[in-house]
Coordinates of C-alpha atoms in Angstrom, one line a residue:
M1 CA 137.9 197.7 63.2
Q2 CA 140.3 201.3 64.2
C3 CA 143.1 202.6 61.4
P4 CA 146.5 202.4 63.1
T5 CA 146.6 206.0 62.0
S6 CA 143.6 207.4 63.9
K7 CA 143.8 209.5 67.3
I8 CA 140.7 208.2 67.8
R9 CA 140.5 205.4 70.7
S10 CA 137.6 203.3 72.3
K11 CA 136.4 204.9 75.4
E12 CA 135.8 202.4 79.3
V13 CA 131.5 201.9 80.0
V14 CA 131.6 203.8 83.1
N15 CA 127.8 201.9 84.2
T16 CA 127.2 198.4 83.7
G17 CA 125.3 197.5 86.2
A18 CA 122.7 197.0 83.5
I19 CA 124.7 194.6 82.0
P20 CA 125.4 191.2 82.8
N21 CA 128.5 189.6 82.0
T22 CA 130.3 192.2 81.2
K23 CA 134.4 191.8 80.1
I24 CA 135.7 195.5 80.5
Q25 CA 138.1 195.8 78.1
A26 CA 139.5 199.1 77.1
I27 CA 142.1 200.1 73.9
N28 CA 144.1 203.2 74.4
R29 CA 146.4 203.4 71.6
G30 CA 147.2 207.6 71.7
L31 CA 150.3 208.3 74.0
K32 CA 150.0 208.2 78.2
R33 CA 150.2 211.2 80.0
K34 CA 151.5 211.2 83.1
R35 CA 147.8 212.7 86.4
K36 CA 148.7 215.7 87.3
L37 CA 148.5 214.3 91.1
E38 CA 150.2 211.7 90.4
K39 CA 153.0 212.4 92.3
G40 CA 150.9 214.2 94.9
W41 CA 152.0 216.2 97.5
D42 CA 154.7 215.8 100.4
W43 CA 152.8 215.4 103.7
Y44 CA 153.2 213.8 106.9
V45 CA 151.5 211.9 109.5
C46 CA 150.0 214.3 112.1
E47 CA 148.6 215.6 109.0
G48 CA 147.0 212.6 108.1
F49 CA 145.5 212.4 111.5
Q50 CA 144.6 216.1 111.9
H51 CA 142.6 215.8 108.5
I52 CA 140.7 213.0 110.2
L53 CA 140.2 215.0 113.8
Y54 CA 139.1 218.2 111.5
Q55 CA 136.3 215.3 109.5
Q56 CA 135.4 213.9 113.0
A57 CA 135.0 217.3 114.4
E58 CA 132.7 218.7 111.5
A59 CA 130.2 215.5 111.7
L60 CA 130.2 216.0 115.6
K61 CA 128.8 220.2 114.6
T62 CA 126.3 218.7 112.0
L63 CA 125.3 216.1 115.6
G64 CA 124.8 219.9 117.0
V65 CA 127.4 220.2 119.0
G66 CA 128.4 224.2 118.9
P67 CA 131.2 225.6 116.9
E68 CA 133.9 226.1 119.8
L69 CA 133.4 222.1 120.3
K70 CA 136.3 222.5 117.3
N71 CA 137.6 226.3 117.2
E72 CA 138.6 226.5 119.9
V73 CA 138.5 223.2 122.7
L74 CA 139.8 220.8 119.6
H75 CA 142.4 223.2 118.5
N76 CA 144.5 223.3 120.9
F77 CA 144.4 220.1 122.6
W78 CA 145.6 219.3 119.3
K79 CA 148.3 222.1 119.3
R80 CA 148.9 220.6 122.5
Y81 CA 150.0 217.4 121.5
L82 CA 152.1 218.1 118.8
Q83 CA 154.0 220.6 120.6
K84 CA 154.2 218.0 123.2
S85 CA 155.1 215.0 121.1
K86 CA 158.1 217.0 119.6
Q87 CA 156.0 217.0 116.0
A88 CA 155.4 221.3 115.7
Y89 CA 155.4 223.9 117.9
C90 CA 159.1 223.3 119.2
K91 CA 162.6 224.5 118.4
N92 CA 163.5 221.2 117.6
P93 CA 161.0 218.5 115.8
V94 CA 161.3 215.6 115.1
Y95 CA 161.7 215.5 111.7
T96 CA 164.6 218.2 111.3
S97 CA 167.0 215.0 112.7
K98 CA 167.5 213.8 109.3
R99 CA 166.2 216.2 106.9
K100 CA 166.9 219.8 106.2
A101 CA 163.8 222.1 106.8
P102 CA 161.8 222.2 104.0
V103 CA 160.6 225.5 102.2
L104 CA 157.6 226.8 101.1
E105 CA 157.1 227.7 98.0
D106 CA 154.6 230.9 98.8
N107 CA 157.6 232.1 100.5
P108 CA 161.3 230.9 99.8
S109 CA 163.2 232.6 101.7
H110 CA 161.0 231.5 105.2
S111 CA 161.9 228.7 106.9
D112 CA 158.8 226.7 108.3
W113 CA 160.5 224.8 111.6
D114 CA 162.9 227.8 112.5
S115 CA 159.8 229.5 114.2
E116 CA 156.3 229.0 114.8
P117 CA 155.4 225.7 112.7
E118 CA 152.3 226.7 111.4
L119 CA 153.0 223.8 108.7
L120 CA 151.3 221.4 111.1
S121 CA 148.8 222.7 112.1
D122 CA 147.1 226.8 111.5
F123 CA 148.4 226.6 107.5
S124 CA 147.1 223.2 107.6
C125 CA 143.1 222.8 106.3
P126 CA 141.1 222.6 106.1
S127 CA 141.6 224.1 109.8
F128 CA 140.4 223.5 113.1
V129 CA 139.7 227.3 113.9
E130 CA 137.8 228.0 109.8
S131 CA 133.5 229.0 110.2
G132 CA 131.0 229.8 108.6
A133 CA 130.5 229.9 104.6
E134 CA 132.6 233.6 104.0
S135 CA 135.5 232.0 105.2
Q136 CA 135.5 228.6 103.1
P137 CA 137.2 229.2 99.8
D138 CA 136.6 227.7 96.2
V139 CA 136.5 223.8 96.5
H140 CA 138.7 224.1 93.0
T141 CA 141.3 226.2 94.4
Q142 CA 141.6 225.7 97.4
K143 CA 144.7 224.3 98.8
P144 CA 144.6 222.0 102.0
F145 CA 148.2 222.4 102.9
P146 CA 151.1 224.6 101.3
I147 CA 153.3 222.5 99.1
I148 CA 157.0 222.0 100.4
K149 CA 159.6 221.8 97.9
A150 CA 161.8 218.7 99.2
S151 CA 164.4 216.6 97.7
Q152 CA 163.2 213.7 94.9
S153 CA 164.4 210.4 97.2
E154 CA 162.2 212.5 99.7
T155 CA 159.0 212.7 98.0
A156 CA 159.6 209.9 95.7
S157 CA 158.8 207.3 98.5
I158 CA 158.4 203.6 97.9
C159 CA 157.6 202.6 101.4
S160 CA 155.2 205.2 101.9
G161 CA 152.9 208.0 100.4
S162 CA 153.8 210.5 103.4
V163 CA 157.3 211.4 103.5
D164 CA 157.6 210.5 107.6
G165 CA 155.7 207.1 107.4
V166 CA 158.2 204.7 108.1
E167 CA 159.8 206.6 110.3
Y168 CA 156.6 207.0 112.4
S169 CA 156.0 203.0 112.2
L170 CA 159.3 202.8 113.7
R171 CA 159.3 205.8 116.1
K172 CA 159.6 204.3 119.5
E173 CA 160.1 206.9 121.7
K174 CA 159.6 206.4 126.0
G175 CA 157.3 208.9 127.1
I176 CA 154.8 209.7 123.8
V177 CA 152.1 208.8 123.3
K178 CA 151.6 207.5 119.4
M179 CA 149.4 208.8 117.1
T180 CA 146.3 206.0 116.3
V181 CA 143.4 206.4 115.0
P182 CA 141.5 205.0 117.5
R183 CA 143.5 207.9 119.7
T184 CA 141.2 210.2 117.6
L185 CA 137.9 209.1 119.1
A186 CA 139.6 209.5 122.5
F187 CA 140.8 213.6 121.3
C188 CA 136.7 214.7 120.6
C189 CA 135.8 212.3 123.6
L190 CA 138.1 215.1 125.6
A191 CA 136.8 217.9 123.6
L192 CA 132.5 216.9 124.5
L193 CA 133.8 216.1 128.3
W194 CA 135.4 219.7 128.5
Q195 CA 132.3 221.5 126.7
R196 CA 130.3 219.0 128.6
E197 CA 127.9 218.5 125.7
T198 CA 125.2 216.0 125.9
I199 CA 127.3 212.8 124.2
T200 CA 128.5 210.3 126.2
L201 CA 131.6 208.5 125.2
S202 CA 129.0 205.1 124.3
D203 CA 127.1 207.5 122.5
L204 CA 130.3 208.8 120.7
L205 CA 130.8 205.3 119.8
R206 CA 127.3 204.3 118.3
F207 CA 127.3 207.2 116.0
V208 CA 130.9 205.9 114.5
E209 CA 129.1 202.5 114.1
E210 CA 126.0 204.0 112.6
D211 CA 128.6 206.1 110.1
H212 CA 127.8 209.6 112.0
I213 CA 131.5 210.2 112.2
P214 CA 134.4 208.9 110.4
Y215 CA 136.2 206.6 111.9
I216 CA 136.5 203.0 109.4
N217 CA 138.4 204.3 106.3
A218 CA 138.3 208.1 107.3
F219 CA 142.0 208.0 105.4
Q220 CA 139.6 208.0 102.6
H221 CA 138.3 211.3 103.0
F222 CA 142.0 212.7 102.6
P223 CA 142.8 215.1 99.2
E224 CA 143.3 213.7 96.3
E225 CA 146.1 215.3 95.8
M226 CA 147.5 213.1 100.0
K227 CA 148.6 209.6 98.2
L228 CA 148.3 206.8 100.8
Y229 CA 149.8 203.6 100.6
G230 CA 152.4 201.2 102.4
R231 CA 153.1 201.3 105.5
D232 CA 150.7 204.1 105.6
K233 CA 148.2 201.5 105.7
G234 CA 149.3 200.7 108.8
I235 CA 148.6 203.6 109.9
F236 CA 145.5 204.6 109.0
A237 CA 143.6 201.5 108.0
I238 CA 141.1 200.1 110.3
E239 CA 139.7 197.3 110.8
S240 CA 138.1 196.6 114.0
W241 CA 135.2 198.9 115.5
P242 CA 136.2 201.2 118.9
N243 CA 135.9 199.6 122.1
Y244 CA 134.5 201.5 125.4
E245 CA 137.5 200.7 127.8
D246 CA 140.0 200.9 125.1
I247 CA 139.0 204.9 124.0
Y248 CA 138.2 205.3 128.0
K249 CA 142.2 204.4 128.7
K250 CA 143.2 206.3 125.8
M251 CA 141.4 209.1 126.8
I252 CA 143.1 209.0 130.5
E253 CA 146.2 208.7 128.9
I254 CA 146.2 211.7 126.5
A255 CA 145.0 214.0 128.9
T256 CA 147.6 212.7 131.1
F257 CA 150.6 213.5 128.6
L258 CA 149.5 216.6 127.7
D259 CA 149.3 217.9 131.3
L260 CA 145.4 219.5 131.2
P261 CA 144.3 221.7 133.5
R262 CA 141.1 220.5 136.1
F263 CA 138.3 220.0 133.4
P264 CA 135.2 222.2 134.2
D265 CA 132.5 221.4 137.3
I266 CA 130.3 218.6 136.6
T267 CA 127.5 220.2 138.3
E268 CA 124.0 218.9 139.4
D269 CA 122.4 220.9 135.9
C270 CA 124.6 219.5 133.5
Y271 CA 123.9 216.2 130.8
L272 CA 126.3 214.3 133.0
H273 CA 125.3 214.4 136.2
P274 CA 124.2 210.6 137.3
N275 CA 120.8 211.8 138.3
M276 CA 120.3 213.6 134.5
L277 CA 121.4 209.9 132.8
C278 CA 119.5 208.8 135.2
L279 CA 116.0 209.2 133.9
K280 CA 117.3 209.7 129.9
Y281 CA 118.2 206.2 131.0
L282 CA 115.1 205.0 132.8
M283 CA 113.0 206.4 129.6
E284 CA 114.9 204.5 126.8
V285 CA 114.7 201.0 128.6
N286 CA 110.8 201.9 129.6
L287 CA 111.1 201.9 133.3
P288 CA 109.1 203.7 135.3
D289 CA 109.2 207.8 136.1
E290 CA 108.3 207.3 139.4
M291 CA 112.2 205.0 140.3
H292 CA 114.7 208.7 139.7
N293 CA 113.4 209.0 143.1
L294 CA 114.8 206.3 144.0
T295 CA 117.9 206.5 141.5
C296 CA 118.6 210.2 143.0
Q297 CA 118.5 209.0 146.8
V298 CA 121.0 206.1 145.4
V299 CA 123.4 208.7 144.1
K300 CA 123.1 211.1 146.8
M301 CA 124.5 207.6 149.7
T302 CA 126.5 207.1 147.6
G303 CA 128.9 210.1 147.2
I304 CA 128.6 210.1 143.3
G305 CA 127.2 213.1 142.5
E306 CA 129.7 215.4 144.1
V307 CA 131.3 217.6 141.6
D308 CA 134.8 216.6 143.0
F309 CA 133.6 213.2 142.1
L310 CA 132.9 213.7 139.0
T311 CA 134.9 216.1 137.6
F312 CA 137.8 214.8 135.7
D313 CA 141.6 216.0 137.0
P314 CA 144.1 214.7 134.6
I315 CA 147.0 216.2 136.8
A316 CA 145.8 214.4 140.3
K317 CA 147.7 212.0 141.6
M318 CA 145.3 208.8 140.3
A319 CA 144.0 210.4 137.7
K320 CA 140.8 208.9 135.7
T321 CA 137.0 210.2 135.0
A322 CA 133.8 208.9 135.9
K323 CA 132.2 206.3 133.5
Y324 CA 129.4 208.9 133.5
D325 CA 127.1 206.8 131.3
V326 CA 127.7 203.2 132.5
Q327 CA 127.8 204.7 136.3
A328 CA 124.1 205.7 136.1
V329 CA 122.9 202.6 134.5
A330 CA 124.9 200.6 137.2
V331 CA 122.5 202.7 139.7
I332 CA 119.6 201.8 138.0
V333 CA 120.5 198.4 138.0
V334 CA 120.8 198.8 142.5
V335 CA 117.6 200.2 142.3
L336 CA 115.6 197.1 140.6
K337 CA 117.4 195.1 142.6
L338 CA 116.7 196.6 145.5
L339 CA 113.2 197.0 144.8
F340 CA 113.1 193.2 142.8
L341 CA 115.6 191.2 144.3
L342 CA 115.9 189.7 141.0
D343 CA 117.4 186.6 142.5
D344 CA 114.3 184.8 140.2
N345 CA 111.7 183.7 142.2
L346 CA 110.5 187.5 144.6
E347 CA 109.9 189.1 141.2
W348 CA 107.7 187.4 139.8
S349 CA 105.8 187.1 142.9
L350 CA 105.3 190.6 143.3
S351 CA 104.3 190.2 139.7
N352 CA 101.5 188.3 140.4
I353 CA 100.4 191.2 142.6
A354 CA 100.7 193.6 140.0
E355 CA 98.4 191.4 137.8
K356 CA 96.0 190.7 139.8
Y357 CA 95.4 193.9 141.0
N358 CA 95.7 195.7 136.9
E359 CA 92.8 193.1 136.8
K360 CA 90.8 194.4 139.3
N361 CA 91.0 198.5 139.2
K362 CA 91.7 198.7 135.6
E363 CA 90.4 202.7 136.0
D364 CA 92.9 203.3 138.4
K365 CA 97.1 203.9 137.7
P366 CA 98.6 200.7 136.8
W367 CA 100.6 198.9 139.3
F368 CA 104.6 198.5 137.6
D369 CA 104.6 194.7 136.1
F370 CA 107.6 193.3 136.2
R371 CA 106.9 190.0 134.4
K372 CA 105.0 192.1 131.5
W373 CA 107.5 194.3 131.3
Y374 CA 110.3 191.1 130.8
Q375 CA 108.5 190.1 128.2
V376 CA 108.2 193.4 126.3
M377 CA 111.4 194.2 126.1
K378 CA 113.1 190.7 125.7
K379 CA 111.2 191.6 122.4
S380 CA 112.5 194.4 121.8
L381 CA 116.1 193.5 122.2
D382 CA 115.6 190.7 120.1
E383 CA 114.3 192.1 117.8
K384 CA 117.4 195.5 118.1
K385 CA 120.7 192.9 117.9
Q386 CA 119.1 190.8 115.3
K387 CA 119.0 194.0 113.1
W388 CA 122.4 194.9 114.4
E389 CA 123.9 192.0 113.9
E390 CA 123.0 191.9 109.8
T391 CA 124.3 195.5 110.0
R392 CA 127.3 194.2 111.4
A393 CA 127.3 191.4 108.9
K394 CA 126.6 193.8 106.0
Y395 CA 129.3 196.1 106.5
L396 CA 131.3 196.8 103.9
W397 CA 135.9 196.5 105.4
K398 CA 136.7 197.6 101.8
S399 CA 136.8 201.4 101.8
E400 CA 135.8 203.5 98.0
K401 CA 139.6 204.4 98.2
P402 CA 141.6 201.3 97.3
L403 CA 145.3 201.3 98.9
Y404 CA 147.9 199.3 97.7
H405 CA 151.5 198.3 98.9
S406 CA 153.4 200.5 96.6
S407 CA 152.5 202.9 93.8
I408 CA 153.9 199.4 91.1
D409 CA 150.4 197.7 92.6
K410 CA 148.0 200.6 92.0
S411 CA 146.9 200.4 88.6
V412 CA 146.3 195.9 89.3
V413 CA 144.9 197.3 92.6
C414 CA 142.5 199.7 90.6
K415 CA 141.6 197.6 88.7
R416 CA 140.7 194.8 90.7
R417 CA 138.6 197.1 92.9
E418 CA 136.8 198.1 89.5
M419 CA 136.1 194.8 88.9
V420 CA 134.7 193.9 92.5
V421 CA 132.4 196.9 92.6
N422 CA 130.8 196.0 89.0
L423 CA 130.1 192.6 90.4
Q424 CA 128.7 193.6 93.7
K425 CA 126.3 195.8 91.3
Q426 CA 125.6 193.0 89.4
F427 CA 124.7 190.4 92.5
S428 CA 122.7 192.7 94.4
T429 CA 120.5 193.3 91.2
L430 CA 119.8 189.7 91.0
V431 CA 119.6 189.4 94.0
D432 CA 117.7 192.0 95.6
S433 CA 115.8 194.2 93.2
T434 CA 115.0 196.6 95.9
P435 CA 116.9 199.5 97.3
T436 CA 119.0 200.0 99.3
I437 CA 117.8 202.0 102.7
G438 CA 120.4 205.4 103.7
K439 CA 121.8 205.5 106.2
K440 CA 119.0 206.2 109.8
S441 CA 118.7 209.6 111.3
P442 CA 121.1 210.0 114.6
S443 CA 119.6 209.5 117.8
S444 CA 119.9 210.1 121.1
F445 CA 117.4 207.3 122.3
Q446 CA 117.4 203.8 120.8
F447 CA 114.1 202.6 122.1
N448 CA 111.1 204.4 121.8
W449 CA 108.0 204.4 123.8
T450 CA 104.5 206.0 123.3
E451 CA 101.6 205.4 124.8
E452 CA 99.4 205.4 121.7
D453 CA 101.2 201.9 120.2
P454 CA 99.1 199.7 121.6
D455 CA 102.2 196.3 120.0
R456 CA 105.0 197.3 122.8
T457 CA 102.6 198.8 126.1
C458 CA 104.9 202.2 127.7
F459 CA 105.5 201.6 131.9
H460 CA 106.4 205.1 132.2
G461 CA 103.2 205.4 133.5
H462 CA 103.5 203.3 135.6
S463 CA 103.2 203.2 139.8
L464 CA 105.5 201.2 142.1
Q465 CA 102.9 201.5 144.7
G466 CA 102.8 197.5 144.4
V467 CA 106.3 197.5 145.4
L468 CA 107.2 200.7 148.1
T469 CA 105.3 200.5 151.4
K470 CA 104.8 203.7 153.7
K471 CA 106.5 204.0 157.1
G472 CA 105.1 207.8 158.5
Q473 CA 106.3 210.2 156.0
S474 CA 108.9 207.9 154.3
L475 CA 108.1 204.7 151.6
T476 CA 110.6 202.2 151.5
T477 CA 111.1 199.1 149.8
K478 CA 108.3 196.0 151.1
N479 CA 111.4 193.8 149.9
S480 CA 114.4 193.5 153.0
L481 CA 116.9 191.9 151.6
Y482 CA 119.6 192.2 149.6
W483 CA 122.8 190.4 148.1
L484 CA 125.7 191.8 146.8
S485 CA 126.7 191.2 143.2
T486 CA 130.2 191.0 144.6
Q487 CA 131.1 189.0 148.0
K488 CA 135.1 190.0 147.6
F489 CA 137.0 192.9 145.1
C490 CA 140.4 191.4 142.9
R491 CA 143.6 192.9 144.8
S492 CA 144.7 196.2 143.4
Y493 CA 148.0 194.6 141.1
C494 CA 144.8 192.4 139.7
K495 CA 143.6 194.1 136.1
H496 CA 140.5 194.2 136.9
V497 CA 138.5 194.5 140.2
T498 CA 135.7 191.2 139.8
T499 CA 135.1 188.3 137.8
Y500 CA 131.9 188.0 136.3
E501 CA 130.8 184.5 135.4
E502 CA 126.8 184.5 134.0
S503 CA 126.0 180.7 135.0
N504 CA 126.8 182.2 138.7
F505 CA 124.1 184.2 138.8
S506 CA 119.8 184.4 138.4
L507 CA 118.2 184.8 135.4
S508 CA 116.8 187.7 135.9
Y509 CA 120.0 189.6 136.5
Q510 CA 121.4 188.3 133.7
F511 CA 119.3 189.7 131.7
I512 CA 119.6 193.5 133.4
I513 CA 123.1 193.3 132.6
N514 CA 123.0 192.0 128.9
L515 CA 119.9 194.1 128.3
F516 CA 122.1 197.2 129.4
S517 CA 125.9 196.2 128.0
F518 CA 123.3 195.9 124.8
L519 CA 122.5 199.6 124.9
L520 CA 126.0 201.1 125.9
R521 CA 127.8 198.8 123.5
I522 CA 130.0 197.3 126.0
K523 CA 130.8 193.6 127.9
T524 CA 128.1 192.8 130.3
S525 CA 131.3 192.0 133.0
F526 CA 132.5 196.1 132.5
L527 CA 129.1 196.8 133.7
H528 CA 128.7 193.8 136.7
E529 CA 132.5 195.6 137.7
E530 CA 130.4 199.2 137.8
V531 CA 127.4 197.4 140.3
S532 CA 130.0 196.2 142.8
L533 CA 131.6 199.1 142.7
I534 CA 128.1 201.5 144.0
E535 CA 126.9 198.2 145.8
K536 CA 130.8 199.0 147.6
R537 CA 130.2 202.7 147.7
L538 CA 126.3 201.9 149.4
F539 CA 126.7 199.0 151.6
K540 CA 129.8 200.1 153.4
T541 CA 129.0 198.3 157.0
K542 CA 128.9 194.9 155.2
Y543 CA 132.2 195.1 153.2
S544 CA 133.9 196.4 156.3
K545 CA 133.0 193.4 158.6
T546 CA 133.5 190.9 155.9
K547 CA 137.1 192.9 155.9
K548 CA 137.3 192.3 160.0
K549 CA 136.0 188.4 159.6
S550 CA 139.4 188.1 156.9
S551 CA 141.4 189.8 159.0
R552 CA 140.3 187.9 162.1
S553 CA 140.9 184.8 160.7
R554 CA 144.1 185.4 159.1
K555 CA 145.7 186.0 162.9
V556 CA 143.9 182.9 164.1
R557 CA 145.8 180.8 161.4
K558 CA 148.8 182.9 162.4
Y559 CA 148.7 181.2 165.6

């Protein structure tokens, strides 16, 4: 019992993990004091995106990317975007059309819109350009954004926590690329490409998936003073994983919108060159090292290793950048077809020959056995896929920082979220007593192969002698046949280059396509399309003959 005149109040139970069926109740008879941060700062949507970009840049820095990416490249890209989208660094920003220019508390006589609009970039902290321990102020005294004096009608918005949330969600201006959370990844990828870093687009998306780079629920890293609700939820809340094709298109879209100059050249010694990437992916999927010579020949014959082909030029007439990782994998698929045909017949015949040779010559360098490789890779792939599917199924989409439609709903949403968290703790304690394993450390490789592992054969040192034959001083493939992945390409006005239906192709080809598609987290049709484009470059004469035949048949029909 508590005396009515007493000032003592009972406290809520903080940790209810060990108490089953706990009913949480709080008795508070004291005066309700308004929280210090209840009102929060006045902040703009672009500041929210800037904060996400900052967190992503910091994450990339942790992964080993140089500090120049954040301090110079990404910072300049973002400033250019703010200027091009008329949000800052221009005479009449979009926010001044319906409201007076806000005044900074630190300098009341200075309007931040009259000159360089540093409110949205350089003053907005955390800043892209800050680096090192000396430049970072104390966490408690740091003000991530300058406080703005504004009228109560502007500040106390019941539709969004941000000043311009409603206006931003309704804004549709022709020629303006509107910022979204997926486009933050496109910005990061452009910065990585400019710096020619050793992270491809598929790597970036995988790191997002493994929670090494903020993306899903990135808004929960916002400062406590940045209140986020209502329309902000639709702008910052993401409920799907990023898609390779989508981010790739957004990269080109943003680079074109920003009028970026030609990117630094992708030369033969760069990580993004197909020769380098082919070597990486050959190691990844446990294929013989000798295949690298053949992939280099295909790269040279098709011309996809040329500097002009690889270097991104957004201001060119047809602005497009090479899909570096997908392209390298497509080259490997083409080489496998050149060696083994992949028609569900020749590869198994060659495997029989390799198996017999290896049994008779155990002391010599083993010949590559496609069947044995298939069995090892099939088992490893199935295990990886199962783990990946389980991880995705267990992923908690709800953020730790609850979102609510209006400030009125806040207390209800927070209480519900607290109850859900407590129930989850109790349920996990009852179901599984083992502690949850933290996220795994980032790695460039998903598959690891070593000679010492007896259960999983490493094929890196195996010979291709069983599938190659000497012709003079050079080596040629024993297989003289080849089938084209696409006989006829779609017309120019079609959205896709070619179509892919698994039932039309051999099981071996399907397995290879599925293996590499899982590795890059892309659709099988997307990889098949790239394989077809490599073949089109490699077998120009075959495609030109089919074109001539089709044109002749059309002329005959006319008569």
